[in-house]
Amino acid sequence: MIKGGPKKDLQGKQIQSILISQPKPETEKSPYFDLAKKFNIKLDFFPFIRVEGLPAKEFRKQKIDILTYTAVIFTSRNAVDHFFRICEEMKIKVSQDCKYFCITEAVALYLQKFILYRKRKVFYGADGSTKGVLEVMNKHRDNEKFLFPSSDSQKKDIEEWLKTNKCEYATATLYKTVSNDVKEILAKTNYDMIVFFSPSGVRSLFENVPSFEQNGTRIGAFGPTTSAAVEEAGLRLDVKAPAPQAPSMAAALDQYLAGLKK
């Protein structure tokens, strides 16, 4: 436990501990560690979910011929990893002319692990939102046949857009999200705040603790779909990112905690 005085919100609720539902950063330069020092709070990391790839044998049952698609849509690094894993397992060599539409620049740059990066075939949304990447895809929708690699809980809005715009496409389930056992860590510490990064993480909370009641626990959420999942679960959302002045969750937490000191 980090020593120091408690932080109070407007209702007098003390903020001394935050649980980040992701793996602990590998580098000490993470802004999360700066937050812990700056505000003298206990900051723990524990992933609420894990990703398991579908074996090639299971993927073949979907009867999708990857080589017939001229464009691939990526909404996460997991999708990138598992798309190229399946290609390797099935000995598929993706055409150099294939286009890639990514939800963020970070995901687009991650492609460099697998392909020769050329801007003329890698595209991404300007603001990191689903709307942003759909606006880019709209310029190419009549000329491309889209493949959407996803998990078993993919972004429904992208698939709906593809249907609405009568695009040629297929959704390929390449991996699934599985809830981790988080009962022990939640029982060990009564966290003042829990931060989520995916709808699956919110689902994991209730799978582990069906009787969970928020009471005074603060909830943070990164991304619009995660925020929606928090609210749909009947929880009060206290910290939301990204925002104009807080593009990352660390920045949003910094602003929130600084506001409690005033």
Short mmCIF file of C-alpha atoms in Angstrom, two decimals:
data_model
loop_
_atom_site.label_atom_id
_atom_site.label_comp_id
_atom_site.label_asym_id
_atom_site.label_seq_id
_atom_site.Cartn_x
_atom_site.Cartn_y
_atom_site.Cartn_z
CA MET A 1 0.00 0.00 0.00
CA ILE A 2 1.33 3.42 -0.88
CA LYS A 3 1.39 5.65 2.15
CA GLY A 4 -0.23 9.05 2.12
CA GLY A 5 -3.39 10.90 2.90
CA PRO A 6 -6.72 9.83 1.41
CA LYS A 7 -8.20 11.68 -1.55
CA LYS A 8 -11.83 12.78 -1.31
CA ASP A 9 -14.42 13.37 -3.95
CA LEU A 10 -17.28 15.86 -3.74
CA GLN A 11 -19.37 13.43 -1.68
CA GLY A 12 -16.53 12.72 0.73
CA LYS A 13 -15.71 9.31 -0.71
CA GLN A 14 -12.08 8.44 -0.16
CA ILE A 15 -10.01 7.43 -3.18
CA GLN A 16 -7.05 5.38 -2.04
CA SER A 17 -6.99 2.42 -4.42
CA ILE A 18 -7.71 1.83 -8.11
CA LEU A 19 -7.89 -1.49 -9.95
CA ILE A 20 -6.89 -1.34 -13.62
CA SER A 21 -8.43 -4.33 -15.42
CA GLN A 22 -5.44 -4.84 -17.71
CA PRO A 23 -2.02 -6.51 -17.37
CA LYS A 24 0.64 -4.55 -15.52
CA PRO A 25 2.71 -2.39 -17.91
CA GLU A 26 6.08 -3.92 -18.73
CA THR A 27 7.91 -0.60 -18.53
CA GLU A 28 8.35 1.55 -15.45
CA LYS A 29 7.82 4.60 -17.67
CA SER A 30 4.07 3.96 -17.80
CA PRO A 31 1.98 7.04 -16.92
CA TYR A 32 0.03 4.86 -14.50
CA PHE A 33 3.05 4.60 -12.22
CA ASP A 34 3.42 8.38 -12.39
CA LEU A 35 -0.20 8.67 -11.25
CA ALA A 36 0.41 6.41 -8.25
CA LYS A 37 3.33 8.58 -7.11
CA LYS A 38 1.65 11.89 -7.88
CA PHE A 39 -1.52 11.15 -5.91
CA ASN A 40 -0.16 8.65 -3.37
CA ILE A 41 -2.65 5.94 -4.29
CA LYS A 42 -2.53 2.15 -4.50
CA LEU A 43 -2.74 1.17 -8.16
CA ASP A 44 -3.16 -2.52 -8.99
CA PHE A 45 -3.35 -4.30 -12.36
CA PHE A 46 -5.24 -7.49 -13.09
CA PRO A 47 -6.71 -8.50 -16.48
CA PHE A 48 -10.41 -9.36 -16.22
CA ILE A 49 -10.31 -11.24 -19.53
CA ARG A 50 -7.91 -13.24 -21.67
CA VAL A 51 -7.92 -13.89 -25.39
CA GLU A 52 -7.88 -17.42 -26.80
CA GLY A 53 -7.30 -17.99 -30.50
CA LEU A 54 -9.47 -20.37 -32.50
CA PRO A 55 -7.39 -23.14 -34.07
CA ALA A 56 -7.28 -23.34 -37.87
CA LYS A 57 -9.45 -26.47 -37.70
CA GLU A 58 -12.27 -24.45 -36.09
CA PHE A 59 -11.80 -21.51 -38.45
CA ARG A 60 -12.19 -23.75 -41.52
CA LYS A 61 -15.74 -24.55 -40.40
CA GLN A 62 -16.65 -20.92 -41.20
CA LYS A 63 -15.87 -21.64 -44.86
CA ILE A 64 -14.19 -18.30 -45.48
CA ASP A 65 -11.59 -18.04 -48.24
CA ILE A 66 -9.29 -15.27 -47.01
CA LEU A 67 -7.65 -14.78 -50.41
CA THR A 68 -10.93 -13.72 -52.03
CA TYR A 69 -11.05 -10.53 -49.92
CA THR A 70 -9.29 -7.35 -51.00
CA ALA A 71 -9.48 -5.43 -47.71
CA VAL A 72 -9.24 -6.32 -44.01
CA ILE A 73 -10.73 -4.36 -41.12
CA PHE A 74 -8.81 -4.32 -37.81
CA THR A 75 -10.25 -2.95 -34.59
CA SER A 76 -7.51 -4.19 -32.24
CA ARG A 77 -4.02 -5.61 -32.05
CA ASN A 78 -5.57 -8.93 -31.04
CA ALA A 79 -7.38 -9.02 -34.39
CA VAL A 80 -4.09 -8.34 -36.21
CA ASP A 81 -2.25 -11.05 -34.27
CA HIS A 82 -4.87 -13.72 -34.85
CA PHE A 83 -5.47 -12.87 -38.50
CA PHE A 84 -1.83 -13.40 -39.37
CA ARG A 85 -1.62 -16.41 -37.04
CA ILE A 86 -4.43 -18.11 -38.95
CA CYS A 87 -2.80 -17.20 -42.26
CA GLU A 88 0.46 -18.76 -41.10
CA GLU A 89 -1.24 -21.92 -39.79
CA MET A 90 -3.12 -22.34 -43.06
CA LYS A 91 -0.08 -21.38 -45.16
CA ILE A 92 -1.95 -18.47 -46.74
CA LYS A 93 0.11 -15.70 -48.32
CA VAL A 94 -1.90 -12.49 -48.33
CA SER A 95 -1.64 -10.40 -51.48
CA GLN A 96 0.63 -7.35 -51.33
CA ASP A 97 -2.24 -5.35 -52.83
CA CYS A 98 -4.54 -6.09 -49.88
CA LYS A 99 -5.77 -2.95 -48.10
CA TYR A 100 -6.04 -2.62 -44.31
CA PHE A 101 -8.51 -0.37 -42.51
CA CYS A 102 -7.61 0.19 -38.84
CA ILE A 103 -9.58 1.84 -36.08
CA THR A 104 -6.55 3.75 -34.75
CA GLU A 105 -3.10 4.79 -35.92
CA ALA A 106 -1.59 2.59 -33.18
CA VAL A 107 -3.27 -0.50 -34.66
CA ALA A 108 -2.17 0.56 -38.15
CA LEU A 109 1.45 0.92 -37.06
CA TYR A 110 1.27 -2.47 -35.34
CA LEU A 111 0.85 -4.00 -38.79
CA GLN A 112 4.56 -3.36 -39.37
CA LYS A 113 5.20 -6.58 -37.45
CA PHE A 114 3.59 -8.52 -40.30
CA ILE A 115 3.67 -6.54 -43.54
CA LEU A 116 5.75 -4.04 -45.48
CA TYR A 117 3.99 -0.86 -44.34
CA ARG A 118 2.87 1.39 -47.17
CA LYS A 119 0.48 4.27 -46.62
CA ARG A 120 -1.30 3.65 -49.89
CA LYS A 121 -2.71 0.40 -48.51
CA VAL A 122 -3.01 1.10 -44.76
CA PHE A 123 -5.75 3.45 -43.59
CA TYR A 124 -7.04 4.52 -40.17
CA GLY A 125 -9.58 6.86 -38.64
CA ALA A 126 -8.47 10.34 -37.66
CA ASP A 127 -9.84 10.27 -34.11
CA GLY A 128 -9.63 6.62 -33.06
CA SER A 129 -13.39 6.14 -33.15
CA THR A 130 -15.48 3.63 -35.07
CA LYS A 131 -17.09 6.55 -36.90
CA GLY A 132 -13.65 7.73 -38.01
CA VAL A 133 -12.63 4.46 -39.64
CA LEU A 134 -16.07 4.06 -41.24
CA GLU A 135 -15.66 7.46 -42.88
CA VAL A 136 -12.39 6.25 -44.44
CA MET A 137 -13.94 2.94 -45.51
CA ASN A 138 -16.84 4.78 -47.12
CA LYS A 139 -14.51 6.12 -49.81
CA HIS A 140 -13.57 2.56 -50.80
CA ARG A 141 -16.78 0.64 -50.17
CA ASP A 142 -17.71 0.14 -53.83
CA ASN A 143 -14.34 -1.25 -54.87
CA GLU A 144 -13.41 -3.59 -52.04
CA LYS A 145 -14.49 -6.91 -50.63
CA PHE A 146 -14.06 -6.61 -46.87
CA LEU A 147 -12.97 -9.23 -44.35
CA PHE A 148 -13.66 -8.37 -40.70
CA PRO A 149 -11.50 -10.49 -38.33
CA SER A 150 -13.03 -10.40 -34.88
CA SER A 151 -13.67 -12.05 -31.58
CA ASP A 152 -16.88 -13.74 -30.52
CA SER A 153 -18.00 -10.29 -29.29
CA GLN A 154 -17.09 -8.08 -32.24
CA LYS A 155 -18.13 -4.48 -32.80
CA LYS A 156 -21.72 -4.76 -34.04
CA ASP A 157 -21.75 -1.21 -35.42
CA ILE A 158 -19.11 -2.02 -38.06
CA GLU A 159 -21.00 -5.10 -39.22
CA GLU A 160 -24.25 -3.11 -39.34
CA TRP A 161 -22.55 -0.42 -41.45
CA LEU A 162 -21.30 -3.05 -43.89
CA LYS A 163 -24.80 -4.49 -44.20
CA THR A 164 -26.51 -1.10 -44.54
CA ASN A 165 -24.11 -0.04 -47.28
CA LYS A 166 -24.53 -3.35 -49.10
CA CYS A 167 -20.79 -4.05 -49.00
CA GLU A 168 -19.36 -7.40 -49.95
CA TYR A 169 -17.97 -8.70 -46.67
CA ALA A 170 -17.52 -11.58 -44.26
CA THR A 171 -17.03 -11.59 -40.50
CA ALA A 172 -14.35 -14.07 -39.48
CA THR A 173 -14.31 -15.14 -35.83
CA LEU A 174 -10.65 -15.82 -35.09
CA TYR A 175 -10.49 -15.58 -31.29
CA LYS A 176 -12.68 -15.41 -28.23
CA THR A 177 -12.57 -13.54 -24.96
CA VAL A 178 -12.72 -15.59 -21.78
CA SER A 179 -13.32 -14.24 -18.28
CA ASN A 180 -10.48 -14.59 -15.79
CA ASP A 181 -11.12 -15.48 -12.16
CA VAL A 182 -11.03 -12.11 -10.39
CA LYS A 183 -12.96 -13.06 -7.26
CA GLU A 184 -9.83 -13.32 -5.11
CA ILE A 185 -8.37 -9.93 -6.00
CA LEU A 186 -11.74 -8.21 -5.55
CA ALA A 187 -12.19 -9.87 -2.17
CA LYS A 188 -8.67 -8.98 -1.03
CA THR A 189 -9.04 -5.21 -1.52
CA ASN A 190 -12.13 -3.05 -1.43
CA TYR A 191 -11.12 -0.87 -4.39
CA ASP A 192 -12.38 2.68 -4.55
CA MET A 193 -12.33 2.57 -8.35
CA ILE A 194 -12.34 -0.10 -11.07
CA VAL A 195 -11.33 0.81 -14.63
CA PHE A 196 -12.59 -1.17 -17.64
CA PHE A 197 -11.32 -1.29 -21.22
CA SER A 198 -13.85 -3.53 -22.97
CA PRO A 199 -17.46 -4.70 -22.66
CA SER A 200 -16.03 -8.18 -22.00
CA GLY A 201 -14.29 -6.84 -18.90
CA VAL A 202 -17.61 -5.54 -17.57
CA ARG A 203 -19.20 -8.91 -18.30
CA SER A 204 -16.37 -10.64 -16.45
CA LEU A 205 -17.08 -8.60 -13.32
CA PHE A 206 -20.65 -9.88 -13.11
CA GLU A 207 -19.70 -13.43 -14.09
CA ASN A 208 -17.31 -13.44 -11.13
CA VAL A 209 -19.48 -11.47 -8.72
CA PRO A 210 -23.14 -11.73 -9.84
CA SER A 211 -24.30 -9.83 -6.76
CA PHE A 212 -21.87 -6.92 -7.31
CA GLU A 213 -23.27 -3.61 -6.11
CA GLN A 214 -21.48 -0.41 -6.96
CA ASN A 215 -22.35 1.58 -3.84
CA GLY A 216 -19.45 4.06 -3.53
CA THR A 217 -17.10 2.35 -6.01
CA ARG A 218 -16.04 4.64 -8.83
CA ILE A 219 -16.09 3.22 -12.37
CA GLY A 220 -13.89 4.26 -15.27
CA ALA A 221 -14.31 3.15 -18.89
CA PHE A 222 -12.19 3.52 -22.00
CA GLY A 223 -13.97 3.65 -25.34
CA PRO A 224 -17.60 4.23 -26.29
CA THR A 225 -18.59 0.56 -26.34
CA THR A 226 -17.10 0.02 -22.87
CA SER A 227 -18.89 3.10 -21.55
CA ALA A 228 -22.16 1.82 -22.99
CA ALA A 229 -21.61 -1.60 -21.40
CA VAL A 230 -21.02 0.00 -17.99
CA GLU A 231 -24.25 1.98 -18.20
CA GLU A 232 -26.23 -0.96 -19.61
CA ALA A 233 -25.10 -2.97 -16.58
CA GLY A 234 -26.76 -0.36 -14.38
CA LEU A 235 -23.50 1.10 -13.10
CA ARG A 236 -22.70 4.78 -12.64
CA LEU A 237 -19.87 5.90 -14.94
CA ASP A 238 -17.52 8.36 -13.23
CA VAL A 239 -14.49 8.57 -15.53
CA LYS A 240 -14.81 8.35 -19.31
CA ALA A 241 -12.06 8.32 -21.94
CA PRO A 242 -11.03 9.23 -24.52
CA ALA A 243 -12.11 12.84 -24.25
CA PRO A 244 -10.90 16.03 -25.98
CA GLN A 245 -8.57 16.91 -23.09
CA ALA A 246 -7.88 13.30 -22.06
CA PRO A 247 -7.02 11.03 -25.01
CA SER A 248 -5.89 8.20 -22.72
CA MET A 249 -7.31 6.61 -19.59
CA ALA A 250 -4.22 7.66 -17.63
CA ALA A 251 -4.85 11.28 -18.64
CA ALA A 252 -8.54 11.01 -17.69
CA LEU A 253 -7.65 9.59 -14.27
CA ASP A 254 -5.11 12.37 -13.77
CA GLN A 255 -7.78 14.98 -14.43
CA TYR A 256 -10.30 13.24 -12.18
CA LEU A 257 -7.94 12.82 -9.24
CA ALA A 258 -6.66 16.39 -9.61
CA GLY A 259 -10.26 17.60 -9.48
CA LEU A 260 -10.78 15.87 -6.13
CA LYS A 261 -8.00 17.93 -4.57
CA LYS A 262 -9.76 21.23 -5.30
#
